[in-house]
mmCIF file of C-alpha atoms in Angstrom:
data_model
loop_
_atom_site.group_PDB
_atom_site.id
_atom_site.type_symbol
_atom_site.label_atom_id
_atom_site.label_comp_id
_atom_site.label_asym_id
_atom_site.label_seq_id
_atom_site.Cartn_x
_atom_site.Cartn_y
_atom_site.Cartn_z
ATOM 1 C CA UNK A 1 169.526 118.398 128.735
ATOM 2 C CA UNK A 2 166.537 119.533 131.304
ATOM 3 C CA UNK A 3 164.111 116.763 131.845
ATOM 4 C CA UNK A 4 161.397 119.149 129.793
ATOM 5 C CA UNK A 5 163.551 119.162 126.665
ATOM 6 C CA UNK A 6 163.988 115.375 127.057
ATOM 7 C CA UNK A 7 160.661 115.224 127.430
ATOM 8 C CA UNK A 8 159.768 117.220 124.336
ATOM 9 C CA UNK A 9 161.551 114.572 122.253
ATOM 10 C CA UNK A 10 159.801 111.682 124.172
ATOM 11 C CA UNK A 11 156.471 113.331 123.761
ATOM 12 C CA UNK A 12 153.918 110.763 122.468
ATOM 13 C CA UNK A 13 155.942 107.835 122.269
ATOM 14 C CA UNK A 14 154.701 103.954 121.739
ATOM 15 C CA UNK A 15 156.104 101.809 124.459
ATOM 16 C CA UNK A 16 156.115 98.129 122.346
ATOM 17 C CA UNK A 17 157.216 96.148 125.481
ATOM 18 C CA UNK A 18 155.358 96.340 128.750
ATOM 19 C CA UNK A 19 155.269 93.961 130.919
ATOM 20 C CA UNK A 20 152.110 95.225 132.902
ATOM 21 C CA UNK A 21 149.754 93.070 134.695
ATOM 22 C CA UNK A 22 147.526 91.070 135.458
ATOM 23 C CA UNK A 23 150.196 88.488 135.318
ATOM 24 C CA UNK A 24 151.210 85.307 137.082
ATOM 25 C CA UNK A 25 154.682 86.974 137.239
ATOM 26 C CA UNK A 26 154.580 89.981 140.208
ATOM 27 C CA UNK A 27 153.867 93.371 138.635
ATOM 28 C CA UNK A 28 154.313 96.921 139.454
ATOM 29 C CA UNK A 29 150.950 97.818 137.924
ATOM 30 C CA UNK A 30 148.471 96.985 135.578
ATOM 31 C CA UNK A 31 147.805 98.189 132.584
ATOM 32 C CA UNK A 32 145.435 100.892 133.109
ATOM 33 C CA UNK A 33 147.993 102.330 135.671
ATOM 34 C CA UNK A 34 150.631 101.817 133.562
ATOM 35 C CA UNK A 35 148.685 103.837 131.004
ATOM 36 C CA UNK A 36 147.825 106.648 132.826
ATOM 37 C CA UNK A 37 151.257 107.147 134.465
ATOM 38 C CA UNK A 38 152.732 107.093 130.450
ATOM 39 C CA UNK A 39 149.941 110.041 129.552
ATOM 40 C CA UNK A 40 150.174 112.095 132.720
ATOM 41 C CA UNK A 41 154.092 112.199 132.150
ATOM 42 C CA UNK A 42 155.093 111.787 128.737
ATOM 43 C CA UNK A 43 151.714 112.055 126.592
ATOM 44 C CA UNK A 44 152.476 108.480 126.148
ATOM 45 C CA UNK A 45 150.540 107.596 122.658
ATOM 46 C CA UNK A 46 150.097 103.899 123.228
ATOM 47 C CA UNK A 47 151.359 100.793 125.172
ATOM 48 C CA UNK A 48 152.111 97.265 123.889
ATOM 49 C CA UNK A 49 150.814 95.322 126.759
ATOM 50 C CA UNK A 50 152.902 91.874 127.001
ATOM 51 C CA UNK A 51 151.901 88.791 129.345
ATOM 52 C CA UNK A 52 153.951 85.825 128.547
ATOM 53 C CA UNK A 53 151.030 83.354 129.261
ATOM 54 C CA UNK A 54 147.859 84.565 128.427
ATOM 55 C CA UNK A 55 146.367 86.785 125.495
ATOM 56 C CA UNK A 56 146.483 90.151 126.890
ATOM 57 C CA UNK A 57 143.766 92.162 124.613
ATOM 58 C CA UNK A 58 140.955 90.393 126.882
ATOM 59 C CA UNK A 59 142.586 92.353 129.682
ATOM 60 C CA UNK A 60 142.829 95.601 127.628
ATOM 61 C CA UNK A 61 138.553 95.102 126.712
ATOM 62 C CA UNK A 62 138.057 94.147 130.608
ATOM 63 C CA UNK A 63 139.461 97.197 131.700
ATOM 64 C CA UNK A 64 137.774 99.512 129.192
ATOM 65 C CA UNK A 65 135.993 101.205 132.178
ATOM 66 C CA UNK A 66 139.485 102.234 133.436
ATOM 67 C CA UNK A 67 140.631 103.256 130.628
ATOM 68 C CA UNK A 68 138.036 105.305 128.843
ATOM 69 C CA UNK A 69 139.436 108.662 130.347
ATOM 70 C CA UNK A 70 143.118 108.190 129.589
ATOM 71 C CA UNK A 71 144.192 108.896 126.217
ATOM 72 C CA UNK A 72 146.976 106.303 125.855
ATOM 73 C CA UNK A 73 146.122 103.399 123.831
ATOM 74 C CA UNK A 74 146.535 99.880 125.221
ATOM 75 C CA UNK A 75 147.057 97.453 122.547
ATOM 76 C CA UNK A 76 146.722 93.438 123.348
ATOM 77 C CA UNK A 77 149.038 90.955 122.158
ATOM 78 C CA UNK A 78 149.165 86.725 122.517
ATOM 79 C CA UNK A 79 152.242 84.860 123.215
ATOM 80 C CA UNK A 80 152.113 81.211 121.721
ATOM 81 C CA UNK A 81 153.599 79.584 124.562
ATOM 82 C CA UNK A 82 152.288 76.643 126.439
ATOM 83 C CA UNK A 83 149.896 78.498 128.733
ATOM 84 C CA UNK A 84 147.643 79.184 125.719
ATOM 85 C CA UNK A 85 148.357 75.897 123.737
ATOM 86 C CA UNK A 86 150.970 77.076 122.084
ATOM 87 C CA UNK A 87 150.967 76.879 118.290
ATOM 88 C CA UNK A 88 147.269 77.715 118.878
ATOM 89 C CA UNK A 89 145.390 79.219 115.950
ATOM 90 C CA UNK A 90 142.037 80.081 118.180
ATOM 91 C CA UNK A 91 143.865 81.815 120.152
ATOM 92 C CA UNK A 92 145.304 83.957 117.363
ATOM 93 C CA UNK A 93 142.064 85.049 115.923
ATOM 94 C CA UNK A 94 140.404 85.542 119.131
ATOM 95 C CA UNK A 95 143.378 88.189 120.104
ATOM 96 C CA UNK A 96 143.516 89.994 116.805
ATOM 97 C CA UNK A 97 139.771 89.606 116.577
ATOM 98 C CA UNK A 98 138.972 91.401 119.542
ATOM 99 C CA UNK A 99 141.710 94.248 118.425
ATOM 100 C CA UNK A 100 145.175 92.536 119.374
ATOM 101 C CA UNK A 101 147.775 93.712 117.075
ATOM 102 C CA UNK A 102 151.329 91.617 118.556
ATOM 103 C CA UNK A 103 151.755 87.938 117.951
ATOM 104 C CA UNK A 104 154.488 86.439 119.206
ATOM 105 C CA UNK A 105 156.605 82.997 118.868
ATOM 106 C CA UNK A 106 156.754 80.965 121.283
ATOM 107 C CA UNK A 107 159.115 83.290 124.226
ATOM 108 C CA UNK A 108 159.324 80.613 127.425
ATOM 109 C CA UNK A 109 158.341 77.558 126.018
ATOM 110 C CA UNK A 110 160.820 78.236 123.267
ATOM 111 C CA UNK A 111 163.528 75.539 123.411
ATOM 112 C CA UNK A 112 166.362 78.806 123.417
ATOM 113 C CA UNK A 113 164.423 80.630 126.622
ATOM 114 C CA UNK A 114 164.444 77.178 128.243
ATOM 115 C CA UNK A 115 167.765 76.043 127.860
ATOM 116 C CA UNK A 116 168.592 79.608 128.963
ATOM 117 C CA UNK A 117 167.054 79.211 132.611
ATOM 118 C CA UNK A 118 170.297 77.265 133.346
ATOM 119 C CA UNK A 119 172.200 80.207 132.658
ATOM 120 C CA UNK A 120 170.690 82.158 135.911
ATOM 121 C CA UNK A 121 169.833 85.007 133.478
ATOM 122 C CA UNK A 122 167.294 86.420 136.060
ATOM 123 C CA UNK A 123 164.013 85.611 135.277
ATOM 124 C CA UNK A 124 161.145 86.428 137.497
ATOM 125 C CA UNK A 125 159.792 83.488 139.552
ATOM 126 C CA UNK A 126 155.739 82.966 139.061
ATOM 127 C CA UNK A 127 152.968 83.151 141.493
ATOM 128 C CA UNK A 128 151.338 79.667 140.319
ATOM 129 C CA UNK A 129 152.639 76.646 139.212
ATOM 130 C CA UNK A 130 153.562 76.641 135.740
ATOM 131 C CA UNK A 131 154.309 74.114 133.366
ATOM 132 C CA UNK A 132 156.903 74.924 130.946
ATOM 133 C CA UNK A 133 156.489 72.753 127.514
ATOM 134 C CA UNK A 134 158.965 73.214 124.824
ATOM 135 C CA UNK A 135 157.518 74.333 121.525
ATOM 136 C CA UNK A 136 159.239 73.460 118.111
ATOM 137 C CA UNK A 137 159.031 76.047 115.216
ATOM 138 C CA UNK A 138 160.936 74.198 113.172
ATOM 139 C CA UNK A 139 161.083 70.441 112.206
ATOM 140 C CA UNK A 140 163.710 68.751 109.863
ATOM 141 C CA UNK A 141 164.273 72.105 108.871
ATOM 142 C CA UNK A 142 160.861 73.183 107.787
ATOM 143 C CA UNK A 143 158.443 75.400 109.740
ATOM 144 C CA UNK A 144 156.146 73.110 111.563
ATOM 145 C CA UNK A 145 152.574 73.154 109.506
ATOM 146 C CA UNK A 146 150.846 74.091 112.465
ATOM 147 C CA UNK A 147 152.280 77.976 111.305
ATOM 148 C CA UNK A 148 150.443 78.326 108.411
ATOM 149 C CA UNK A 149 147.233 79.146 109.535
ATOM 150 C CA UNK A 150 148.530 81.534 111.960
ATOM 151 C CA UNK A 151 150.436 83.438 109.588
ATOM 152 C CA UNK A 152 147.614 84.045 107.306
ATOM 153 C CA UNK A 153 145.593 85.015 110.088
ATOM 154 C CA UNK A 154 148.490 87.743 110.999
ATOM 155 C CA UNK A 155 148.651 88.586 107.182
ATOM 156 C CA UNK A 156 144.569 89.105 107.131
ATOM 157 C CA UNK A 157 144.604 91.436 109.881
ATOM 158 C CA UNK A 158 148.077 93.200 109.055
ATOM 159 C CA UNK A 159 149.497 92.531 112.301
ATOM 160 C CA UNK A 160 152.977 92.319 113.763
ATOM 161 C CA UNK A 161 154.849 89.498 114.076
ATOM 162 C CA UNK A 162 157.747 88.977 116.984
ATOM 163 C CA UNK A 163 159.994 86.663 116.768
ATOM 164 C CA UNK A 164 159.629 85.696 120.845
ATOM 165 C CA UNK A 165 162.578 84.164 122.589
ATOM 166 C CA UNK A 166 163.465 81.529 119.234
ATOM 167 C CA UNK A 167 166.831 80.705 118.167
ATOM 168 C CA UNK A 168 168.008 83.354 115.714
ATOM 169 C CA UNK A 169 167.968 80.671 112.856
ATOM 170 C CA UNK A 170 164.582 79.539 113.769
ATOM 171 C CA UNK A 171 163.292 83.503 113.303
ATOM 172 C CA UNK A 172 164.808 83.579 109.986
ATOM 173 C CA UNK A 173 162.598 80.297 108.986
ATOM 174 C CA UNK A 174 159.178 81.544 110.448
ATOM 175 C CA UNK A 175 160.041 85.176 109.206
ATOM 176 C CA UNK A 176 160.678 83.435 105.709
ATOM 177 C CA UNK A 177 157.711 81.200 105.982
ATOM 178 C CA UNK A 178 155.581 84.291 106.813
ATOM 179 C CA UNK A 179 156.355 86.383 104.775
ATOM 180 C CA UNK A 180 155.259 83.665 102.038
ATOM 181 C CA UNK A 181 151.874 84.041 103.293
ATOM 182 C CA UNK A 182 151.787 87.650 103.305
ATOM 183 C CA UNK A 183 152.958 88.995 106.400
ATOM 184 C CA UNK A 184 154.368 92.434 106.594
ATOM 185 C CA UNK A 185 155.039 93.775 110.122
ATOM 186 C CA UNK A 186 158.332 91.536 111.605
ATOM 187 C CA UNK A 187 159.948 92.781 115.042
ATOM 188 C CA UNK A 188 162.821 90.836 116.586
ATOM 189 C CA UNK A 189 162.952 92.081 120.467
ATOM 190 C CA UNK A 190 166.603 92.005 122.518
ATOM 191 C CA UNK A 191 168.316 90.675 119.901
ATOM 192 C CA UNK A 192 171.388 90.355 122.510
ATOM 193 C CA UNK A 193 169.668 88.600 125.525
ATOM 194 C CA UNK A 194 168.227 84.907 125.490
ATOM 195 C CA UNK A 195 168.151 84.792 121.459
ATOM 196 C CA UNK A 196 171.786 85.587 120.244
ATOM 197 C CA UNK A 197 171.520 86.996 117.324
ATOM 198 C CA UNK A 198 174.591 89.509 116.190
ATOM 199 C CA UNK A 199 174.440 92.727 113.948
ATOM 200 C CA UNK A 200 174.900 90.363 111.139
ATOM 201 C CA UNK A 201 172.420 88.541 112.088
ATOM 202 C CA UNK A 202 169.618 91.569 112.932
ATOM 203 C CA UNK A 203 171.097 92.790 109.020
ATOM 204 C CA UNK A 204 169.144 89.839 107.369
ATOM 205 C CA UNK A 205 166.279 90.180 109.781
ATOM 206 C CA UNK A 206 166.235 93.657 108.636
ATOM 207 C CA UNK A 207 166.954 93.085 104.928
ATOM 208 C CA UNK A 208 163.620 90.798 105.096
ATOM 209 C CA UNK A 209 161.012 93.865 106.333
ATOM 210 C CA UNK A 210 161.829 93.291 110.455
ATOM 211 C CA UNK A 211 162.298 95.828 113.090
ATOM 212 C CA UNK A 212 164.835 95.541 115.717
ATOM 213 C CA UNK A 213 163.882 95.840 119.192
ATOM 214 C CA UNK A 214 165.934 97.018 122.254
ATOM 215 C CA UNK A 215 164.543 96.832 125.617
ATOM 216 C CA UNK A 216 165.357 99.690 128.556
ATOM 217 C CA UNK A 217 164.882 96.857 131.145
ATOM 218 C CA UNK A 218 168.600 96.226 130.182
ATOM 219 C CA UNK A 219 170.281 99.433 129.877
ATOM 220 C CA UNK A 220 168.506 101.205 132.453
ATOM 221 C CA UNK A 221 170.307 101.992 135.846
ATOM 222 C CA UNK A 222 167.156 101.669 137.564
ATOM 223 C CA UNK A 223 166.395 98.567 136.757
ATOM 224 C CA UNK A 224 169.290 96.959 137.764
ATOM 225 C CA UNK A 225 170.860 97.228 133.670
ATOM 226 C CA UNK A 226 172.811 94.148 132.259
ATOM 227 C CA UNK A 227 174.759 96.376 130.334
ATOM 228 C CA UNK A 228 176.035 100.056 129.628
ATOM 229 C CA UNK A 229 173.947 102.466 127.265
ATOM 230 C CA UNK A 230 177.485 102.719 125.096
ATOM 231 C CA UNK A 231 176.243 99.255 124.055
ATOM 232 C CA UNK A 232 172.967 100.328 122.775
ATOM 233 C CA UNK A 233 174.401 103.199 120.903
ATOM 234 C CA UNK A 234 176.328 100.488 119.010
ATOM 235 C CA UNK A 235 173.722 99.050 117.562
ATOM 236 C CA UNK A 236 171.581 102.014 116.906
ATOM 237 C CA UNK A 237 175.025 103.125 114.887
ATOM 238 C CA UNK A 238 175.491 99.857 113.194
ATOM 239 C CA UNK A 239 171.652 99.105 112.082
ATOM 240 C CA UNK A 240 170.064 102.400 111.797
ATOM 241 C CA UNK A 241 167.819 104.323 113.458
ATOM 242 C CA UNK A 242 164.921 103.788 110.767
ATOM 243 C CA UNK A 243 165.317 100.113 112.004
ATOM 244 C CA UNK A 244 165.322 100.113 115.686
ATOM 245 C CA UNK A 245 162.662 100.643 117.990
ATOM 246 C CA UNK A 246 162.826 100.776 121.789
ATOM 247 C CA UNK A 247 160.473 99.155 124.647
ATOM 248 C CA UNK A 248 160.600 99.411 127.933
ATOM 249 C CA UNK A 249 160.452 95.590 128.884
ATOM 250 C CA UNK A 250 159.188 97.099 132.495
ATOM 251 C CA UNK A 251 156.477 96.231 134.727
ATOM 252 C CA UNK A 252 157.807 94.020 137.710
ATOM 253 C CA UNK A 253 157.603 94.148 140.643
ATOM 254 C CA UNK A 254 160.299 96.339 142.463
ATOM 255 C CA UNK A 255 161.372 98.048 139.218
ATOM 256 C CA UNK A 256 161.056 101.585 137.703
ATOM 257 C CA UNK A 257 158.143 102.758 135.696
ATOM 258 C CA UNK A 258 158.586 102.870 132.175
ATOM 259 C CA UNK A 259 158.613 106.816 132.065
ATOM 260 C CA UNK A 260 161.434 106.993 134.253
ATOM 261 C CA UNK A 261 163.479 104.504 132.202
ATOM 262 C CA UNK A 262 162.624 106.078 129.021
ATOM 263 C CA UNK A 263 163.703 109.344 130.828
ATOM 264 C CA UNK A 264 167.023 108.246 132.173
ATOM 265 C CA UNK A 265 168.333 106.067 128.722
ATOM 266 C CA UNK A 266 166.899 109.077 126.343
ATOM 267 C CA UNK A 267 169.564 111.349 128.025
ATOM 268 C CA UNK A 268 172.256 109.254 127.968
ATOM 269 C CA UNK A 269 171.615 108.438 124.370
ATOM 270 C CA UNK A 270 171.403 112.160 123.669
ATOM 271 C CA UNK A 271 174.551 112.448 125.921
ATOM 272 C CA UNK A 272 176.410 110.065 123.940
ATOM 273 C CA UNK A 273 175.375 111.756 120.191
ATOM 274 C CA UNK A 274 171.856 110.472 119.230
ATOM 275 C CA UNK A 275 170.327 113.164 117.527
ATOM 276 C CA UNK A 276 167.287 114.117 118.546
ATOM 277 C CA UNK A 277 165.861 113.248 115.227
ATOM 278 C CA UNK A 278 166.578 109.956 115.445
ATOM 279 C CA UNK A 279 165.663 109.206 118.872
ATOM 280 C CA UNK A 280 162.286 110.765 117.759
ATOM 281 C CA UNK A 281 162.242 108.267 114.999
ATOM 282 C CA UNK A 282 162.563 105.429 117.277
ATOM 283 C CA UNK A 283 160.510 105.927 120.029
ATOM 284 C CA UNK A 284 157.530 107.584 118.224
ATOM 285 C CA UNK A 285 158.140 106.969 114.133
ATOM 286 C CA UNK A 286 158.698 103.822 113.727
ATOM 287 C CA UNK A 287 156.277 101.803 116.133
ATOM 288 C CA UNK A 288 153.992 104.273 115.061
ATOM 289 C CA UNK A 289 153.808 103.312 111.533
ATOM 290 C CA UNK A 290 154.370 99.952 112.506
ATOM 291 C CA UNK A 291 151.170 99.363 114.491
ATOM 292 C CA UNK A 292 149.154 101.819 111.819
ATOM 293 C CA UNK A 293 148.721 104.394 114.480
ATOM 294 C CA UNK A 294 148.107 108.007 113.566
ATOM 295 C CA UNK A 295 149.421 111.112 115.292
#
């Protein structure tokens, strides 16, 4: 396919993984840049802007001035890791309440991401000093009580709920938990890299409301990818395209823009038999509906 007929299919599609800055991790560009870059190119309809350490819709309000001219939505998101107290409820409300819409469970400071660093998986080195505290979800095999209040809070303002960097077992108990309290919008990101979790696995996730998230930061060429597109096919065959969405998991330093890795995997998908349809679902459908975006 030309690059404007790939295009055409990528046209207005929700990036819900990018990894712009400001960040203690080296970045590529910020988020306004990131932004404008995703309109300019693909009519990009909106970015989920992901910092690992700190609540990232106080960045999205601070650069309102720089992004009041570029149509691409930047939506905020907190991480419950140690760097913002972890199983912190003020933090919550003070992202959603400003117009966050991601929460996620604990990603580094989860005791699966940690024990992973041994395993030289490649994770960025920060610019500061960071402490790295392990966070339990789940103790003598109950959700920690600590999760309550945060899932209501989630439930109240219909946001999404990621299952960050936990054990796939550990998902299953907050997704459970959450749902209890009301919580509708469940996304499990690289279900293949740091968590674990198999198709089986992702099924149950799925059966219970989630989405399933694959990230272009490992199937891209450009980016150095940890494994062949033939691999992401797989599980776009084996789960469904109504449950799969795709993020770009970009935005560090030395690696390709987001538009170019959306580019470059959309064809070989196509390439490989993904209709067009259902990439179309994926990349604009589904994240769509799932952050209550209209057209």
């Amino acid at each position: 396919m030309t690059t404007n007929a790939i295009d055409q299919v990528l046209d207005g599609l929700i990036d819900m993984h990018c990894h712009s800055g400001p960040s203690p991790m080296p970045r590529e560009f910020d988020h306004a840049s990131g932004a404008r870059d995703g309109w300019e190119r693909l009519r990009m309809r909106a970015l989920v802007a992901k910092c690992h350490h700190h609540n990232t819709q106080m960045d999205v309000l601070a650069q309102r001035p720089l992004l009041a001219d570029i149509p691409t939505e930047v939506i905020g998101a907190v991480a419950l890791n140690s760097t913002v107290g972890g199983l912190n409820l003020a933090q919550v409300q003070l992202c959603l309440g400003l117009g966050g819409k991601v929460v996620y469970l604990p990603t580094v400071s989860s005791g699966r991401h940690i024990d992973c660093h041994a395993e030289n998986l490649g994770f960025p080195t920060p610019t500061v000093k960071l402490t790295a505290e392990r966070i339990e979800v789940v103790r003598d095999r109950e959700v920690v009580p600590e999760l309550g209040p945060i899932f209501d809070l989630i439930a109240e303002h219909d946001a999404v709920l990621n299952g960050g960097h936990l054990h796939p077992d550990d998902i299953s108990a907050c997704f459970a938990a959450a749902r209890e309290r009301g919580v509708r919008n469940f996304v499990v990101s690289h279900p293949d890299f740091v968590i674990g979790a198999d198709p089986r696995q992702c099924s149950s996730y799925i059966e219970g409301g989630a989405l399933i998230e694959h990230e272009l930061h490992m199937y891209d060429p450009g980016a150095k990818m940890r494994w062949p597109v033939e691999q992401l096919m797989e599980w776009i065959s084996a789960l469904g395209p109504e449950n799969t969405l795709i993020g770009s998991d970009l935005g560090q330093a030395g690696f390709p823009r987001p538009v170019d890795a959306f580019r470059r995997v959309a064809e070989a998908l196509l390439d490989l038999g993904l209709p067009e349809k259902d990439l179309r679902r994926i990349v604009h459908d589904n994240p769509r509906d799932l952050l209550s975006l209209t057209d």
